[in-house]
PDB file of C-alpha atoms in Angstrom:
ATOM      1  CA  SER A   1      13.985 -15.837  -5.554  1.00 86.00           C
ATOM      2  CA  GLN A   2      16.843 -15.912  -3.061  1.00 86.00           C
ATOM      3  CA  GLY A   3      16.578 -12.146  -2.627  1.00 88.00           C
ATOM      4  CA  ARG A   4      12.783 -12.341  -2.214  1.00 89.00           C
ATOM      5  CA  ASN A   5      13.164 -15.048   0.439  1.00 90.00           C
ATOM      6  CA  LEU A   6      15.663 -12.920   2.356  1.00 92.00           C
ATOM      7  CA  GLU A   7      13.320  -9.946   2.015  1.00 89.00           C
ATOM      8  CA  ARG A   8      10.360 -11.968   3.348  1.00 90.00           C
ATOM      9  CA  VAL A   9      12.195 -12.982   6.522  1.00 92.00           C
ATOM     10  CA  GLY A  10      13.454  -9.456   7.175  1.00 90.00           C
ATOM     11  CA  LYS A  11      17.104 -10.035   6.258  1.00 93.00           C
ATOM     12  CA  TYR A  12      17.249  -6.743   4.426  1.00 93.00           C
ATOM     13  CA  ALA A  13      21.031  -6.291   4.364  1.00 94.00           C
ATOM     14  CA  GLU A  14      21.454  -9.689   2.717  1.00 94.00           C
ATOM     15  CA  ALA A  15      18.539  -9.100   0.342  1.00 95.00           C
ATOM     16  CA  ARG A  16      20.050  -5.724  -0.576  1.00 94.00           C
ATOM     17  CA  LYS A  17      23.357  -7.376  -1.552  1.00 95.00           C
ATOM     18  CA  THR A  18      21.546  -9.965  -3.667  1.00 94.00           C
ATOM     19  CA  PHE A  19      19.512  -7.354  -5.545  1.00 94.00           C
ATOM     20  CA  GLU A  20      22.554  -5.101  -6.035  1.00 95.00           C
ATOM     21  CA  LYS A  21      24.423  -8.028  -7.638  1.00 95.00           C
ATOM     22  CA  LEU A  22      21.439  -8.687  -9.890  1.00 94.00           C
ATOM     23  CA  ILE A  23      21.382  -5.045 -10.990  1.00 96.00           C
ATOM     24  CA  VAL A  24      25.053  -5.270 -11.974  1.00 96.00           C
ATOM     25  CA  ALA A  25      24.477  -8.560 -13.802  1.00 95.00           C
ATOM     26  CA  HIS A  26      21.183  -7.505 -15.443  1.00 96.00           C
ATOM     27  CA  PRO A  27      21.023  -3.702 -15.636  1.00 95.00           C
ATOM     28  CA  THR A  28      18.119  -3.696 -18.082  1.00 97.00           C
ATOM     29  CA  ARG A  29      15.809  -5.874 -15.952  1.00 96.00           C
ATOM     30  CA  HIS A  30      13.326  -3.942 -13.830  1.00 97.00           C
ATOM     31  CA  GLU A  31      12.780  -6.600 -11.157  1.00 96.00           C
ATOM     32  CA  PRO A  32      15.960  -6.127  -9.100  1.00 96.00           C
ATOM     33  CA  TYR A  33      15.461  -2.344  -9.042  1.00 97.00           C
ATOM     34  CA  HIS A  34      11.887  -2.894  -7.891  1.00 97.00           C
ATOM     35  CA  ARG A  35      12.788  -5.360  -5.144  1.00 96.00           C
ATOM     36  CA  LEU A  36      15.706  -3.239  -3.953  1.00 96.00           C
ATOM     37  CA  GLY A  37      13.254  -0.333  -3.831  1.00 97.00           C
ATOM     38  CA  VAL A  38      10.938  -2.385  -1.625  1.00 96.00           C
ATOM     39  CA  VAL A  39      13.847  -3.216   0.685  1.00 96.00           C
ATOM     40  CA  ALA A  40      14.895   0.441   0.833  1.00 97.00           C
ATOM     41  CA  ALA A  41      11.330   1.506   1.668  1.00 96.00           C
ATOM     42  CA  ARG A  42      11.136  -1.081   4.456  1.00 94.00           C
ATOM     43  CA  GLN A  43      14.369   0.336   5.801  1.00 95.00           C
ATOM     44  CA  ARG A  44      12.760   3.803   5.626  1.00 96.00           C
ATOM     45  CA  ARG A  45      15.319   4.912   3.019  1.00 97.00           C
ATOM     46  CA  PHE A  46      12.598   6.637   1.061  1.00 97.00           C
ATOM     47  CA  SER A  47      14.682   8.780  -1.304  1.00 97.00           C
ATOM     48  CA  GLU A  48      16.621   5.729  -2.384  1.00 97.00           C
ATOM     49  CA  ALA A  49      13.412   3.712  -2.766  1.00 98.00           C
ATOM     50  CA  GLN A  50      11.835   6.405  -4.950  1.00 97.00           C
ATOM     51  CA  ALA A  51      14.889   6.507  -7.212  1.00 97.00           C
ATOM     52  CA  LEU A  52      14.883   2.715  -7.552  1.00 98.00           C
ATOM     53  CA  TYR A  53      11.150   2.613  -8.319  1.00 98.00           C
ATOM     54  CA  GLY A  54      11.716   5.358 -10.877  1.00 97.00           C
ATOM     55  CA  GLN A  55      14.433   3.311 -12.594  1.00 98.00           C
ATOM     56  CA  ALA A  56      12.199   0.229 -12.593  1.00 98.00           C
ATOM     57  CA  ILE A  57       9.355   2.263 -14.107  1.00 98.00           C
ATOM     58  CA  ARG A  58      11.662   3.578 -16.853  1.00 98.00           C
ATOM     59  CA  LEU A  59      12.505  -0.032 -17.710  1.00 98.00           C
ATOM     60  CA  GLU A  60       8.933  -1.379 -17.422  1.00 98.00           C
ATOM     61  CA  PRO A  61       6.424   1.512 -17.630  1.00 98.00           C
ATOM     62  CA  LYS A  62       3.336  -0.711 -17.799  1.00 97.00           C
ATOM     63  CA  ASP A  63       3.850  -2.655 -14.554  1.00 98.00           C
ATOM     64  CA  PRO A  64       1.165  -1.507 -12.091  1.00 98.00           C
ATOM     65  CA  ASN A  65       3.032  -2.995  -9.111  1.00 97.00           C
ATOM     66  CA  LEU A  66       5.780  -0.440  -9.591  1.00 98.00           C
ATOM     67  CA  PHE A  67       3.362   2.487  -9.436  1.00 98.00           C
ATOM     68  CA  ASN A  68       1.524   0.999  -6.480  1.00 98.00           C
ATOM     69  CA  ASP A  69       4.730   0.477  -4.523  1.00 98.00           C
ATOM     70  CA  LEU A  70       5.964   3.965  -5.407  1.00 98.00           C
ATOM     71  CA  GLY A  71       2.618   5.345  -4.244  1.00 98.00           C
ATOM     72  CA  TYR A  72       2.789   3.396  -1.004  1.00 97.00           C
ATOM     73  CA  CYS A  73       6.300   4.743  -0.437  1.00 98.00           C
ATOM     74  CA  PHE A  74       4.917   8.274  -0.776  1.00 98.00           C
ATOM     75  CA  TYR A  75       2.009   7.342   1.534  1.00 97.00           C
ATOM     76  CA  LEU A  76       4.442   6.191   4.234  1.00 96.00           C
ATOM     77  CA  GLN A  77       6.061   9.618   4.060  1.00 95.00           C
ATOM     78  CA  GLY A  78       2.742  11.449   4.294  1.00 96.00           C
ATOM     79  CA  ARG A  79       3.140  12.754   0.740  1.00 97.00           C
ATOM     80  CA  LEU A  80      -0.474  11.990  -0.050  1.00 98.00           C
ATOM     81  CA  GLU A  81      -0.904  13.884  -3.336  1.00 98.00           C
ATOM     82  CA  LYS A  82       2.067  12.061  -4.857  1.00 98.00           C
ATOM     83  CA  ALA A  83       0.818   8.783  -3.377  1.00 98.00           C
ATOM     84  CA  GLU A  84      -2.595   9.344  -4.937  1.00 98.00           C
ATOM     85  CA  ALA A  85      -1.148  10.070  -8.385  1.00 98.00           C
ATOM     86  CA  ALA A  86       1.074   6.979  -8.399  1.00 98.00           C
ATOM     87  CA  ILE A  87      -1.618   4.630  -7.078  1.00 98.00           C
ATOM     88  CA  LEU A  88      -4.174   6.018  -9.530  1.00 98.00           C
ATOM     89  CA  LYS A  89      -1.741   5.050 -12.287  1.00 98.00           C
ATOM     90  CA  ALA A  90      -1.569   1.513 -10.862  1.00 98.00           C
ATOM     91  CA  VAL A  91      -5.381   1.362 -10.747  1.00 98.00           C
ATOM     92  CA  SER A  92      -5.612   2.578 -14.340  1.00 98.00           C
ATOM     93  CA  LEU A  93      -3.277  -0.217 -15.449  1.00 98.00           C
ATOM     94  CA  SER A  94      -5.033  -2.915 -13.394  1.00 97.00           C
ATOM     95  CA  PRO A  95      -8.479  -1.747 -12.218  1.00 96.00           C
ATOM     96  CA  SER A  96      -9.528  -5.018 -10.591  1.00 95.00           C
ATOM     97  CA  ARG A  97      -6.508  -5.415  -8.286  1.00 97.00           C
ATOM     98  CA  ALA A  98      -7.751  -5.248  -4.691  1.00 97.00           C
ATOM     99  CA  ARG A  99      -4.426  -4.135  -3.211  1.00 97.00           C
ATOM    100  CA  TYR A 100      -4.311  -1.037  -5.394  1.00 98.00           C
ATOM    101  CA  ARG A 101      -7.903  -0.093  -4.551  1.00 98.00           C
ATOM    102  CA  ASN A 102      -7.272  -0.593  -0.833  1.00 97.00           C
ATOM    103  CA  ASN A 103      -4.144   1.547  -0.983  1.00 98.00           C
ATOM    104  CA  LEU A 104      -6.059   4.240  -2.849  1.00 98.00           C
ATOM    105  CA  GLY A 105      -8.745   4.040  -0.157  1.00 98.00           C
ATOM    106  CA  LEU A 106      -6.072   4.498   2.526  1.00 97.00           C
ATOM    107  CA  VAL A 107      -4.750   7.591   0.781  1.00 98.00           C
ATOM    108  CA  TYR A 108      -8.218   9.072   0.332  1.00 98.00           C
ATOM    109  CA  GLY A 109      -9.047   8.351   3.961  1.00 97.00           C
ATOM    110  CA  HIS A 110      -5.892  10.060   5.177  1.00 97.00           C
ATOM    111  CA  GLN A 111      -6.733  13.024   2.969  1.00 97.00           C
ATOM    112  CA  GLY A 112     -10.072  13.290   4.790  1.00 96.00           C
ATOM    113  CA  ARG A 113     -11.966  12.073   1.710  1.00 97.00           C
ATOM    114  CA  SER A 114     -13.975   9.392   3.514  1.00 97.00           C
ATOM    115  CA  GLU A 115     -16.675   8.938   0.881  1.00 97.00           C
ATOM    116  CA  GLU A 116     -14.095   8.390  -1.847  1.00 98.00           C
ATOM    117  CA  ALA A 117     -12.230   5.985   0.435  1.00 98.00           C
ATOM    118  CA  LEU A 118     -15.429   4.013   0.970  1.00 98.00           C
ATOM    119  CA  VAL A 119     -15.985   3.799  -2.788  1.00 97.00           C
ATOM    120  CA  GLN A 120     -12.548   2.197  -3.215  1.00 98.00           C
ATOM    121  CA  PHE A 121     -12.976  -0.160  -0.253  1.00 98.00           C
ATOM    122  CA  ARG A 122     -16.426  -1.221  -1.514  1.00 97.00           C
ATOM    123  CA  ARG A 123     -15.029  -2.093  -4.933  1.00 96.00           C
ATOM    124  CA  VAL A 124     -12.945  -4.893  -3.424  1.00 94.00           C
ATOM    125  CA  GLY A 125     -14.874  -5.969  -0.342  1.00 95.00           C
ATOM    126  CA  SER A 126     -18.206  -6.096   1.384  1.00 96.00           C
ATOM    127  CA  GLU A 127     -19.986  -3.133   2.940  1.00 97.00           C
ATOM    128  CA  SER A 128     -18.752  -4.328   6.330  1.00 97.00           C
ATOM    129  CA  ASP A 129     -15.181  -4.566   5.032  1.00 97.00           C
ATOM    130  CA  ALA A 130     -15.408  -1.042   3.636  1.00 98.00           C
ATOM    131  CA  TYR A 131     -16.567   0.500   6.914  1.00 98.00           C
ATOM    132  CA  TYR A 132     -14.075  -1.574   8.864  1.00 97.00           C
ATOM    133  CA  ASN A 133     -11.188  -0.346   6.689  1.00 97.00           C
ATOM    134  CA  LEU A 134     -12.326   3.259   6.947  1.00 98.00           C
ATOM    135  CA  ALA A 135     -12.648   2.895  10.714  1.00 97.00           C
ATOM    136  CA  PHE A 136      -8.988   1.969  10.976  1.00 95.00           C
ATOM    137  CA  VAL A 137      -7.966   4.959   8.876  1.00 97.00           C
ATOM    138  CA  LEU A 138     -10.036   7.230  11.107  1.00 97.00           C
ATOM    139  CA  ALA A 139      -8.630   5.651  14.267  1.00 95.00           C
ATOM    140  CA  SER A 140      -5.085   6.212  12.998  1.00 94.00           C
ATOM    141  CA  ARG A 141      -6.003   9.863  12.481  1.00 95.00           C
ATOM    142  CA  GLU A 142      -7.223   9.934  16.105  1.00 94.00           C
ATOM    143  CA  GLN A 143     -10.815  10.450  15.002  1.00 96.00           C
ATOM    144  CA  THR A 144     -12.050   8.042  17.625  1.00 96.00           C
ATOM    145  CA  GLU A 145     -15.768   8.792  17.548  1.00 96.00           C
ATOM    146  CA  GLU A 146     -15.885   8.630  13.755  1.00 97.00           C
ATOM    147  CA  ALA A 147     -13.981   5.337  13.853  1.00 97.00           C
ATOM    148  CA  LYS A 148     -16.410   3.872  16.393  1.00 97.00           C
ATOM    149  CA  ASN A 149     -19.309   4.946  14.199  1.00 97.00           C
ATOM    150  CA  CYS A 150     -17.765   3.164  11.200  1.00 97.00           C
ATOM    151  CA  PHE A 151     -17.322  -0.012  13.252  1.00 97.00           C
ATOM    152  CA  ARG A 152     -21.013   0.256  14.164  1.00 97.00           C
ATOM    153  CA  LEU A 153     -21.937   0.734  10.499  1.00 98.00           C
ATOM    154  CA  ALA A 154     -19.913  -2.378   9.653  1.00 97.00           C
ATOM    155  CA  LEU A 155     -21.972  -4.269  12.226  1.00 97.00           C
ATOM    156  CA  ASP A 156     -25.207  -2.778  10.887  1.00 97.00           C
ATOM    157  CA  ALA A 157     -24.286  -4.138   7.452  1.00 97.00           C
ATOM    158  CA  ASP A 158     -23.389  -7.545   8.899  1.00 97.00           C
ATOM    159  CA  PRO A 159     -24.234  -8.198  12.562  1.00 96.00           C
ATOM    160  CA  ALA A 160     -21.957 -11.272  12.523  1.00 96.00           C
ATOM    161  CA  TYR A 161     -18.888  -9.271  11.431  1.00 96.00           C
ATOM    162  CA  GLU A 162     -16.609 -10.211  14.342  1.00 96.00           C
ATOM    163  CA  PRO A 163     -13.577  -8.069  13.449  1.00 95.00           C
ATOM    164  CA  ALA A 164     -15.681  -4.904  13.853  1.00 96.00           C
ATOM    165  CA  ARG A 165     -17.214  -6.216  17.078  1.00 96.00           C
ATOM    166  CA  ARG A 166     -13.769  -6.912  18.551  1.00 96.00           C
ATOM    167  CA  ALA A 167     -12.384  -3.564  17.387  1.00 95.00           C
ATOM    168  CA  LEU A 168     -15.349  -1.675  18.832  1.00 92.00           C
ATOM    169  CA  ALA A 169     -14.984  -3.522  22.136  1.00 93.00           C
ATOM    170  CA  SER A 170     -11.296  -2.525  22.267  1.00 92.00           C
ATOM    171  CA  PHE A 171     -12.327   1.127  22.528  1.00 87.00           C
TER     172      PHE A 171
END
């Protein structure tokens, strides 16, 4: 918990030392490898993060968080096919987890697979939430008109959906 607290407040060097000590003390526990992988990914040390997630997965192959975090690491690098495969594994292990579905939606959206992204976003949120999430993916891809249209569709689904109204006004 000390390492997690350091991680939460952005003290990555200190968190790293804590997790490294835990790995030495408990080399067969997957948690310190996982958390050190998260720290490495936040520090944009992606190769190291991938190796740490891989070690954690070898120790605990049924933990969907490990696959989700590995997938998100690939997503941050723009390695979308690998991200999709890892996050799909997380979804298969825990189909009702909103975070995994949202991450899968992000990957699909960045692959230009908007309909599939919407399916994932709809599984964990309202119609307005789904269009809102897709709008942000499209905006990040500099597809401004498509993003605006999705914000409008979010408002069509729920005229009181203020986040979409504010986002649309910001354009």
